[in-house]
Tab-separated table of C-alpha atoms in Angstrom:
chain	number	residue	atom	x	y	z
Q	5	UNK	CA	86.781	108.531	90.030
Q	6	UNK	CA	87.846	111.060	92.396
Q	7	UNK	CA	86.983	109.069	95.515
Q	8	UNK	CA	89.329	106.563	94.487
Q	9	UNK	CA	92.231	109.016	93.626
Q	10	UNK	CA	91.072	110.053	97.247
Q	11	UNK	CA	92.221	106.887	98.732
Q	12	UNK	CA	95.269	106.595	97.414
Q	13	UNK	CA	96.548	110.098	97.760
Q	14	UNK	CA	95.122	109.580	101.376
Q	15	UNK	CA	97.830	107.131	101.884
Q	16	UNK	CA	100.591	108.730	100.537
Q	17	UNK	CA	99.097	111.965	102.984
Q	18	UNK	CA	99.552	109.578	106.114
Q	19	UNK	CA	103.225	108.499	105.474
Q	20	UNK	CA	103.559	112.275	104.612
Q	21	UNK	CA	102.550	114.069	107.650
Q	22	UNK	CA	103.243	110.918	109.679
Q	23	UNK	CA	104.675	112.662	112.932
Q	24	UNK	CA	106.816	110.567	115.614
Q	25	UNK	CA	103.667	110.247	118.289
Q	26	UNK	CA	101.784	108.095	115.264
Q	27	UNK	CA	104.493	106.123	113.906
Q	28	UNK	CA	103.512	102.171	113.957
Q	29	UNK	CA	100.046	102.693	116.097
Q	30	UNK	CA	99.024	99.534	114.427
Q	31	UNK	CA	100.740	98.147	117.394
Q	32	UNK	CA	99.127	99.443	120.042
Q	33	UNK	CA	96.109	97.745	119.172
Q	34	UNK	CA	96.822	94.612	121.262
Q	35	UNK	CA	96.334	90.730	120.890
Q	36	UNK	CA	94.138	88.106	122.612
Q	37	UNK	CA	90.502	88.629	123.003
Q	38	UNK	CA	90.808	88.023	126.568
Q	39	UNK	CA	93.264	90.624	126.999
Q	40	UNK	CA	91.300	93.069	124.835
Q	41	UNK	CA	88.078	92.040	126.979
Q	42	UNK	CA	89.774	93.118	130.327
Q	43	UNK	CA	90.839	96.274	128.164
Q	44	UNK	CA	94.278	95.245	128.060
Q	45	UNK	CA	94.835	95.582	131.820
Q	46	UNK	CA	97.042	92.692	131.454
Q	47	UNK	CA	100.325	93.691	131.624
Q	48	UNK	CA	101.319	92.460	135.533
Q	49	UNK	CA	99.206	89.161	135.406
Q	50	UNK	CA	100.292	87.729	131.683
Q	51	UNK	CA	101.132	84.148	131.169
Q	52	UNK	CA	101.146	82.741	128.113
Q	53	UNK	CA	102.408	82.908	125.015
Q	54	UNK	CA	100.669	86.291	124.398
Q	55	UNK	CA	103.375	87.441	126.999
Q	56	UNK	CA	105.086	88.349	124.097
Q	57	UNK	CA	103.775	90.935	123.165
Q	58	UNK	CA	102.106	92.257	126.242
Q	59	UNK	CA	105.261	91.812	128.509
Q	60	UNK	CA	107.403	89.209	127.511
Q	61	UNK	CA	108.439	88.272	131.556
Q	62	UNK	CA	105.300	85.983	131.466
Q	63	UNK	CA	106.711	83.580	129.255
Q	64	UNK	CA	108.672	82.222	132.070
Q	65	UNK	CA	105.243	81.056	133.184
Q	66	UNK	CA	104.512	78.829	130.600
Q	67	UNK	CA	105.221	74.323	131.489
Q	68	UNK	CA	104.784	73.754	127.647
Q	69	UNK	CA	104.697	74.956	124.191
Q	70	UNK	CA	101.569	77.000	122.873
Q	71	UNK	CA	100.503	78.660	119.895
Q	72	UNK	CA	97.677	81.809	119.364
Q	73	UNK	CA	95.732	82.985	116.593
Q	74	UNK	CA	93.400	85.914	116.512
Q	75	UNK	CA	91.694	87.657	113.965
Q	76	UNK	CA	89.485	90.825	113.906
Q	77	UNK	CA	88.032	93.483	111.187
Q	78	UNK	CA	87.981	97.236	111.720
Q	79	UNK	CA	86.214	100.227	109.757
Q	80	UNK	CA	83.061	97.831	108.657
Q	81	UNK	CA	85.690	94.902	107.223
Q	82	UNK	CA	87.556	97.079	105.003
Q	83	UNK	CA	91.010	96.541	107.301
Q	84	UNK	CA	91.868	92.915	108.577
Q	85	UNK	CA	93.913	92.316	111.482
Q	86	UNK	CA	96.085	88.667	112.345
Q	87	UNK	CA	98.020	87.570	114.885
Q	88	UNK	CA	99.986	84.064	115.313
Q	89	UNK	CA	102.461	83.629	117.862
Q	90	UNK	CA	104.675	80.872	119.058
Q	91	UNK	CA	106.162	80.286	122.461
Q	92	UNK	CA	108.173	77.507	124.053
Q	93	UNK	CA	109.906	77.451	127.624
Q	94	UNK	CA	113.599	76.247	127.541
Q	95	UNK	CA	113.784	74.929	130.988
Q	96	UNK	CA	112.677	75.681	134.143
Q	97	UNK	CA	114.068	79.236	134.568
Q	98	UNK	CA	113.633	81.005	130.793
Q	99	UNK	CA	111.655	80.636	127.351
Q	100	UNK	CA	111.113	82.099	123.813
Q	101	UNK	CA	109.096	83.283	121.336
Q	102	UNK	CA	107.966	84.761	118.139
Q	103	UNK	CA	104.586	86.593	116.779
Q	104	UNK	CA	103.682	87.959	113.789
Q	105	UNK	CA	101.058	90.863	113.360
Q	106	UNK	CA	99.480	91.898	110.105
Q	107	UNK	CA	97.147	94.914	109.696
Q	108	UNK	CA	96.088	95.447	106.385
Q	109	UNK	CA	93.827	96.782	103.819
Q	110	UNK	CA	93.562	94.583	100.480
Q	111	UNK	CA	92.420	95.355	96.912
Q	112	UNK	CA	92.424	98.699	97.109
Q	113	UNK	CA	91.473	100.165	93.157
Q	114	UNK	CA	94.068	102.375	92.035
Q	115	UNK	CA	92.506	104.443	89.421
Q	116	UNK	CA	95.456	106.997	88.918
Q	117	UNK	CA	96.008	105.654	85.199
Q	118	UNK	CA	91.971	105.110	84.527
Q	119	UNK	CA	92.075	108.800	82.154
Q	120	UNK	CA	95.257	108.734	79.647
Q	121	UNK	CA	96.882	111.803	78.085
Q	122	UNK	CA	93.868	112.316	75.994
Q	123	UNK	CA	91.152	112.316	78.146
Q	124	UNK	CA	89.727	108.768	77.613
Q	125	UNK	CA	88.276	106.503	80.177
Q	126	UNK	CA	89.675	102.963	80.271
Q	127	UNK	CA	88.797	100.971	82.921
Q	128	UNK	CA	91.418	97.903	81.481
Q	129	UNK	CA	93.632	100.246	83.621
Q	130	UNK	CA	92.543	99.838	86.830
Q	131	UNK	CA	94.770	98.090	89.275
Q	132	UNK	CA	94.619	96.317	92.749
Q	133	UNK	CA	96.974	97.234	95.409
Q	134	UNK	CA	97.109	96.366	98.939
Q	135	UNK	CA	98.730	98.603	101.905
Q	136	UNK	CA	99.737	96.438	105.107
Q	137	UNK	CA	101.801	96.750	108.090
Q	138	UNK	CA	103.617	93.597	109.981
Q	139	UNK	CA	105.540	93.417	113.122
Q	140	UNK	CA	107.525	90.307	113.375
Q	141	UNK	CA	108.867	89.727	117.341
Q	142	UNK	CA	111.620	87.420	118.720
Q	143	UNK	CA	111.158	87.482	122.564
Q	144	UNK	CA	113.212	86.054	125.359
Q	145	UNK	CA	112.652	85.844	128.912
Q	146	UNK	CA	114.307	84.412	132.404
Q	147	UNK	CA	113.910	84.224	136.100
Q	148	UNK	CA	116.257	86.144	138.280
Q	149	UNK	CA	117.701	84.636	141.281
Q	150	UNK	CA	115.543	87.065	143.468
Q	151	UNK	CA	112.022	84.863	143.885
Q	152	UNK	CA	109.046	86.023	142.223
Q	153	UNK	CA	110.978	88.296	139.888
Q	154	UNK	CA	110.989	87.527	136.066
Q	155	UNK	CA	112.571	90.138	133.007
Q	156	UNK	CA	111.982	90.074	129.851
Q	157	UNK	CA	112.798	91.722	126.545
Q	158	UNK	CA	111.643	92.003	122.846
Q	159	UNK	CA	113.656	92.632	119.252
Q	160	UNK	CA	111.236	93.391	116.309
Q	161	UNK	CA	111.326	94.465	113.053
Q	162	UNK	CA	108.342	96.124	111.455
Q	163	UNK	CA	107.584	96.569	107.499
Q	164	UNK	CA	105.070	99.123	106.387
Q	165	UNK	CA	104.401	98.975	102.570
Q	166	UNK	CA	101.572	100.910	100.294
Q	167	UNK	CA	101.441	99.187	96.857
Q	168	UNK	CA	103.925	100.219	94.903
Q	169	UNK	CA	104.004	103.573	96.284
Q	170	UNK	CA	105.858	103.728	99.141
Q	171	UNK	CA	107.462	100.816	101.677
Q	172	UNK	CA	109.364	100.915	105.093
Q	173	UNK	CA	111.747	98.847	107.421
Q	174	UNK	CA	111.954	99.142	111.343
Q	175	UNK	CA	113.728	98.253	114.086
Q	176	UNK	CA	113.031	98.596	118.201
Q	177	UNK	CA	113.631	96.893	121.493
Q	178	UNK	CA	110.923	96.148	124.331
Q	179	UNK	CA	111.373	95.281	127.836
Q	180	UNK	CA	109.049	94.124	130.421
Q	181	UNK	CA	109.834	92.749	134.208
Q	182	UNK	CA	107.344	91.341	137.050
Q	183	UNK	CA	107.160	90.715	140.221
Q	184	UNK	CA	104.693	88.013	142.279
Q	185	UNK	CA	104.966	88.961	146.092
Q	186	UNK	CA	103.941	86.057	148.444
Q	187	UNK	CA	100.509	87.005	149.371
Q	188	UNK	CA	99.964	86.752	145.297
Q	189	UNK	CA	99.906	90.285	144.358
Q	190	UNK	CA	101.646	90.822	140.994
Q	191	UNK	CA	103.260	93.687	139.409
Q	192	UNK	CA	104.316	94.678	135.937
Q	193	UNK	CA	106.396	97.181	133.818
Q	194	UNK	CA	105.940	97.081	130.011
Q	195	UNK	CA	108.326	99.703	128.417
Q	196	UNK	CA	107.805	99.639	125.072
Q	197	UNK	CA	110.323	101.157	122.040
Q	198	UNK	CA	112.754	101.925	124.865
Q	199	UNK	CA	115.132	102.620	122.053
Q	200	UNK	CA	112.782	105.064	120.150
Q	201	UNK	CA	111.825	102.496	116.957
Q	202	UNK	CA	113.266	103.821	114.030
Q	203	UNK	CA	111.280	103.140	110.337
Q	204	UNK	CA	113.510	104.303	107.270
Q	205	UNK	CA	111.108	104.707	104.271
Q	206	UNK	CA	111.626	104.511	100.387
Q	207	UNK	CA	109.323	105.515	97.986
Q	208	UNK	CA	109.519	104.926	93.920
Q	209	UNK	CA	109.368	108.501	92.220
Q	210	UNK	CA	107.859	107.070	88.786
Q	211	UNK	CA	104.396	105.802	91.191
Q	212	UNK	CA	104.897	108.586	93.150
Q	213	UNK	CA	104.851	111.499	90.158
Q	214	UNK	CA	101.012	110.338	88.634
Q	215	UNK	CA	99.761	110.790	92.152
Q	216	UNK	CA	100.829	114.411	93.142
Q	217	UNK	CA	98.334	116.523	91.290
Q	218	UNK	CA	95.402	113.854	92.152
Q	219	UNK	CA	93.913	116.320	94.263
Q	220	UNK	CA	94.977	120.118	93.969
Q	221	UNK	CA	97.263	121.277	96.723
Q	222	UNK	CA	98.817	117.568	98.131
Q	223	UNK	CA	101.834	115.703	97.815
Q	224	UNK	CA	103.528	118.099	95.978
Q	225	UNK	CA	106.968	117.229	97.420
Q	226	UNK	CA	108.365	113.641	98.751
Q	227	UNK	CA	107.281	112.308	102.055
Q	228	UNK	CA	109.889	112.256	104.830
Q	229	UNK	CA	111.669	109.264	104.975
Q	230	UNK	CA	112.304	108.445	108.555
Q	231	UNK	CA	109.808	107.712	111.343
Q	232	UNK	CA	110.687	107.576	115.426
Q	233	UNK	CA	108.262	105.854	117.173
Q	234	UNK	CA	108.962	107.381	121.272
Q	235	UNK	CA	108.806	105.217	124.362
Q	236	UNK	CA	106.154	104.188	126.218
Q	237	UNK	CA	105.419	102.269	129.038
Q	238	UNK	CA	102.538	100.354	130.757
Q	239	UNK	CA	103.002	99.506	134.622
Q	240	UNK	CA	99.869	97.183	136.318
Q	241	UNK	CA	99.017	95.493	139.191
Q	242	UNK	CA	96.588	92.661	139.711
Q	243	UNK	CA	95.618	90.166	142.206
Q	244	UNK	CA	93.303	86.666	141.446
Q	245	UNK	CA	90.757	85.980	144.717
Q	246	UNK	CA	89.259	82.327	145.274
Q	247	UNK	CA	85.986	81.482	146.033
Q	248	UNK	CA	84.675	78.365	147.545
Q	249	UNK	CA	87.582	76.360	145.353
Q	250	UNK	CA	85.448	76.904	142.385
Q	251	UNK	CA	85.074	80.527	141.864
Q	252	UNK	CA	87.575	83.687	140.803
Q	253	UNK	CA	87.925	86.749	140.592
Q	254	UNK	CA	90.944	88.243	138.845
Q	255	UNK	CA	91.275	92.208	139.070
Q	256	UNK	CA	93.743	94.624	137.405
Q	257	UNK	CA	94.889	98.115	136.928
Q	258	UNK	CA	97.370	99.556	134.055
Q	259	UNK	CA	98.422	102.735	133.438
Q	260	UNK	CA	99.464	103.776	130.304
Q	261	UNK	CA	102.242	106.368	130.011
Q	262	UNK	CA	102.909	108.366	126.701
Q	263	UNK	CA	106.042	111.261	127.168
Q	264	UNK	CA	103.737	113.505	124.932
Q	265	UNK	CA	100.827	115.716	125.335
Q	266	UNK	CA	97.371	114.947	124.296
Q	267	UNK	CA	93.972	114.057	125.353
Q	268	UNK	CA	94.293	111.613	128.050
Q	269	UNK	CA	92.675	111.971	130.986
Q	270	UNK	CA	95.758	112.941	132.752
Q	271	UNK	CA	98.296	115.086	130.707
Q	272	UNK	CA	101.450	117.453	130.620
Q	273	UNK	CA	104.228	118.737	128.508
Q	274	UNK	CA	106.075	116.035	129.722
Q	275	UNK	CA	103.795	112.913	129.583
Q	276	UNK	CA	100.287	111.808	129.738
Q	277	UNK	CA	98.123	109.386	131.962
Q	278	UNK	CA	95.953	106.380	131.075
Q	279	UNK	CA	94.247	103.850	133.471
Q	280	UNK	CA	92.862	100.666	132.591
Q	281	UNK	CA	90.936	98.545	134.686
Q	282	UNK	CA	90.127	94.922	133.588
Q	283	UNK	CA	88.262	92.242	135.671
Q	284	UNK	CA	88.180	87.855	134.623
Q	285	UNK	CA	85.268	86.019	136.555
Q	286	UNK	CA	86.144	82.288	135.948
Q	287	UNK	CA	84.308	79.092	137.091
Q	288	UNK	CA	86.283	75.832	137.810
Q	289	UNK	CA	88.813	77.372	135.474
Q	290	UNK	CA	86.599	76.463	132.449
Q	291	UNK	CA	84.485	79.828	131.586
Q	292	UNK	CA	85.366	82.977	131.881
Q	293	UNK	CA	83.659	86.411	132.024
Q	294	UNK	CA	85.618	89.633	131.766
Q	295	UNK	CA	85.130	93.332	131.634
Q	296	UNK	CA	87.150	96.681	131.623
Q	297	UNK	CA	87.061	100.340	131.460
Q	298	UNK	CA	89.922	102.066	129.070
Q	299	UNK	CA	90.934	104.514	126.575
Q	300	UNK	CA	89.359	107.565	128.608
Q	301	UNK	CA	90.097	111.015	126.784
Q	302	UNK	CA	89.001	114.748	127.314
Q	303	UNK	CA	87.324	115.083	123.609
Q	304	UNK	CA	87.226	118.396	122.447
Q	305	UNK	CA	83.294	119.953	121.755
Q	306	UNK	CA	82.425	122.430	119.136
Q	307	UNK	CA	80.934	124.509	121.671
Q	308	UNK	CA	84.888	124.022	123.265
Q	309	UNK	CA	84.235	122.403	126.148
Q	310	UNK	CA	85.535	118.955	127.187
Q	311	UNK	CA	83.899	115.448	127.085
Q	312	UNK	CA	85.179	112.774	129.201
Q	313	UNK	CA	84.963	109.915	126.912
Q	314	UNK	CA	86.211	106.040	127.572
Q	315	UNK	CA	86.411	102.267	125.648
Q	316	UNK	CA	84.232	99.755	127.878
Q	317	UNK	CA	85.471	96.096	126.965
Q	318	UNK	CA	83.462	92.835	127.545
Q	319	UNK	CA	84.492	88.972	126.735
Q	320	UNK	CA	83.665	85.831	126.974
Q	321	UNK	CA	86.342	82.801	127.441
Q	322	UNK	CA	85.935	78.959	127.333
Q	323	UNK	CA	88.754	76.488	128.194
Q	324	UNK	CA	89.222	72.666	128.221
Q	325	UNK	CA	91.822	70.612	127.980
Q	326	UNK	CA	94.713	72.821	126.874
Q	327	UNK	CA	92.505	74.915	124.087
Q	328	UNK	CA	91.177	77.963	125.009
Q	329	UNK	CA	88.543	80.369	122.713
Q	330	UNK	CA	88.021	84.085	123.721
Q	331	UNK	CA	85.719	86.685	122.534
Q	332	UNK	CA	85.898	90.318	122.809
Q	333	UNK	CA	83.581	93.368	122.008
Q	334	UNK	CA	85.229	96.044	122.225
Q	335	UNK	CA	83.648	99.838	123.076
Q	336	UNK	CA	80.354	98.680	124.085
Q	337	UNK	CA	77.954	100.998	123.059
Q	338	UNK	CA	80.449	103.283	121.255
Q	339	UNK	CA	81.235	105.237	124.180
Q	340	UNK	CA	84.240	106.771	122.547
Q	341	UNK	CA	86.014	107.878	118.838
Q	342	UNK	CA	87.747	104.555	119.202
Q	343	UNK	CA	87.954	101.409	117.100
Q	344	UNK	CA	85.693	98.963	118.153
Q	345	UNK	CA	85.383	95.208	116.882
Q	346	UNK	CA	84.252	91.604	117.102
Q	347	UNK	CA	87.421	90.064	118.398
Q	348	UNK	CA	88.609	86.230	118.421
Q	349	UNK	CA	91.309	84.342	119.614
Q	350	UNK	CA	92.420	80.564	120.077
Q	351	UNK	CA	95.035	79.300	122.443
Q	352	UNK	CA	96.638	75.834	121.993
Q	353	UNK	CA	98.568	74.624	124.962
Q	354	UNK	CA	100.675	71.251	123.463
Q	355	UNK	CA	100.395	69.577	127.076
Q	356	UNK	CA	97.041	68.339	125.095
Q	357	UNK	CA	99.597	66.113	123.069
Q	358	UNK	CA	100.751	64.196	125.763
């Protein structure tokens, strides 16, 4: 019985000591198994509808409408995470779109009523809950007059809810450019929550009260209710070779920039460093094989000393005729104290209608 008082009062713990730098990290896990196979190194090269979420500029690549799906389980299938997006151009010069992202953990046993008020066990009162976050995304993005040069931006609104217990609205803004120069080198700026994304959070004091003594010494008072999620940005640079007309090779570096300390490999007071280097191997434009290097941190030992972990990525991709399946395994060999996963994703281009 304990263990499940555990997890619930293990929820209630994170929206308690929730602090800014962890506020809605369920999306910075990314989308698209072929970005998550080049270890999301993606951010100056994107061109589809996944643009919208990586840096919405790309739309203004697309020549039709497309739709993605992905799906993925973490921490041995207990959490599910979905993606479907939508993106259409609206003429030659700008286009839209809209995702959805779920991360969630379902039929969770709440066992906080299983003992009543005189000491008897009845399991008739043991309940399901679920605890999910979604991100919905509206994303826009045009050409500018100067050539190669594309902007885009993203409004989204993000609800957070734990059963009963506890639930939360958000609002932010994203906004990406890039840049193609005419020898085909391409550039990219992703600054995410450039207006630090703001979560307001309510929780009902009747559900709340017959969890506070579950375990001696927690959630003795109520949560905070607001959450700031800081800025963050992710600037690229990439650049596709040919081969023989047949053959390509497509390589990319990111760097991720956090205005907070921590254990990236690079890090201040004032921000820390990331790289990310992704590579796509493609034949006739059919297959595809990519790699990448990520998520490197200085891991603290017990004996105090550092460890320079990282996240290798590797994927597979197939496309034909406008559909396009990718595969991702993330943290090959579990290199680091990351997540790793099994990761799908479809692509439908609607050209394939025509």
């Amino acid at each position: 019985m304990k263990k499940y008082l555990f997890i619930v009062t293990s929820l209630m713990t994170l929206v308690c000591t929730a602090q800014t730098k962890y506020s809605n990290e369920f999306l910075n896990i990314g989308v698209d198994a072929a970005a998550l196979g080049m270890s999301n190194s993606v951010v100056s090269h994107t061109a589809d509808v996944n643009s919208g979420y990586w840096n919405p500029a790309g739309l203004v690549n697309l020549e039709d409408n497309q739709l993605a799906l992905l799906h993925s389980n973490y921490f041995a299938n207990i959490a599910n995470y979905n993606y479907i997006a939508f993106a259409k151009p609206l003429d030659d010069r700008s286009a839209i779109a809209i995702s959805l992202i779920r991360f969630g953990v379902d039929d969770i046993l709440d066992t906080t009523q299983l003992i009543d008020d005189q000491g008897n066990i009845n399991y008739d009162r043991i309940s399901l809950f679920s605890t999910a976050d979604y991100a919905l995304t509206f994303s826009y993005a045009r050409r500018l007059p100067l050539d190669g040069l594309s902007y885009g931006v993203n409004a989204k609104v993000v609800r957070r809810i734990i059963g009963d217990f506890a639930n939360s609205w958000g609002f932010g803004l994203d906004a990406g450019i890039q840049f193609e120069t005419k020898n085909d080198w391409k550039f990219g700026i992703m600054a995410r929550d450039i207006t630090t994304t703001f979560n307001a959070w309510s929780f009902d004091d009747d559900k709340l009260a017959t969890i506070q003594n579950a375990i001696e010494g927690q959630n003795q008072t109520v949560p905070e209710s607001t959450e700031l999620t800081i800025p963050k940005l992710q600037i690229g640079m990439s650049k596709k070779f040919i081969f023989n007309y047949d053959y390509s090779l497509l390589a990319s570096l990111d760097m991720i920039v956090r205005f907070e300390q921590n254990n990236d490999i690079i890090s201040t007071s004032f921000a820390s460093l990331n790289p990310a280097l992704g590579f796509e191997f493609g034949y006739t434009d059919l297959v595809f094989l990519r790699g990448g290097l990520g998520n490197f941190q200085n891991e603290l030992q017990i004996d105090n000393s550092e460890d320079l972990t990282f996240q290798p990525s590797l994927g597979l991709g197939f496309k034909y005729r406008g559909i396009q399946l990718d595969y991702a395994f993330t943290d090959i060999g579990d290199q680091s104290a990351a997540l790793y996963s099994n990761v799908f994703s479809l692509k439908l281009d609607f050209s394939i209608f025509r």
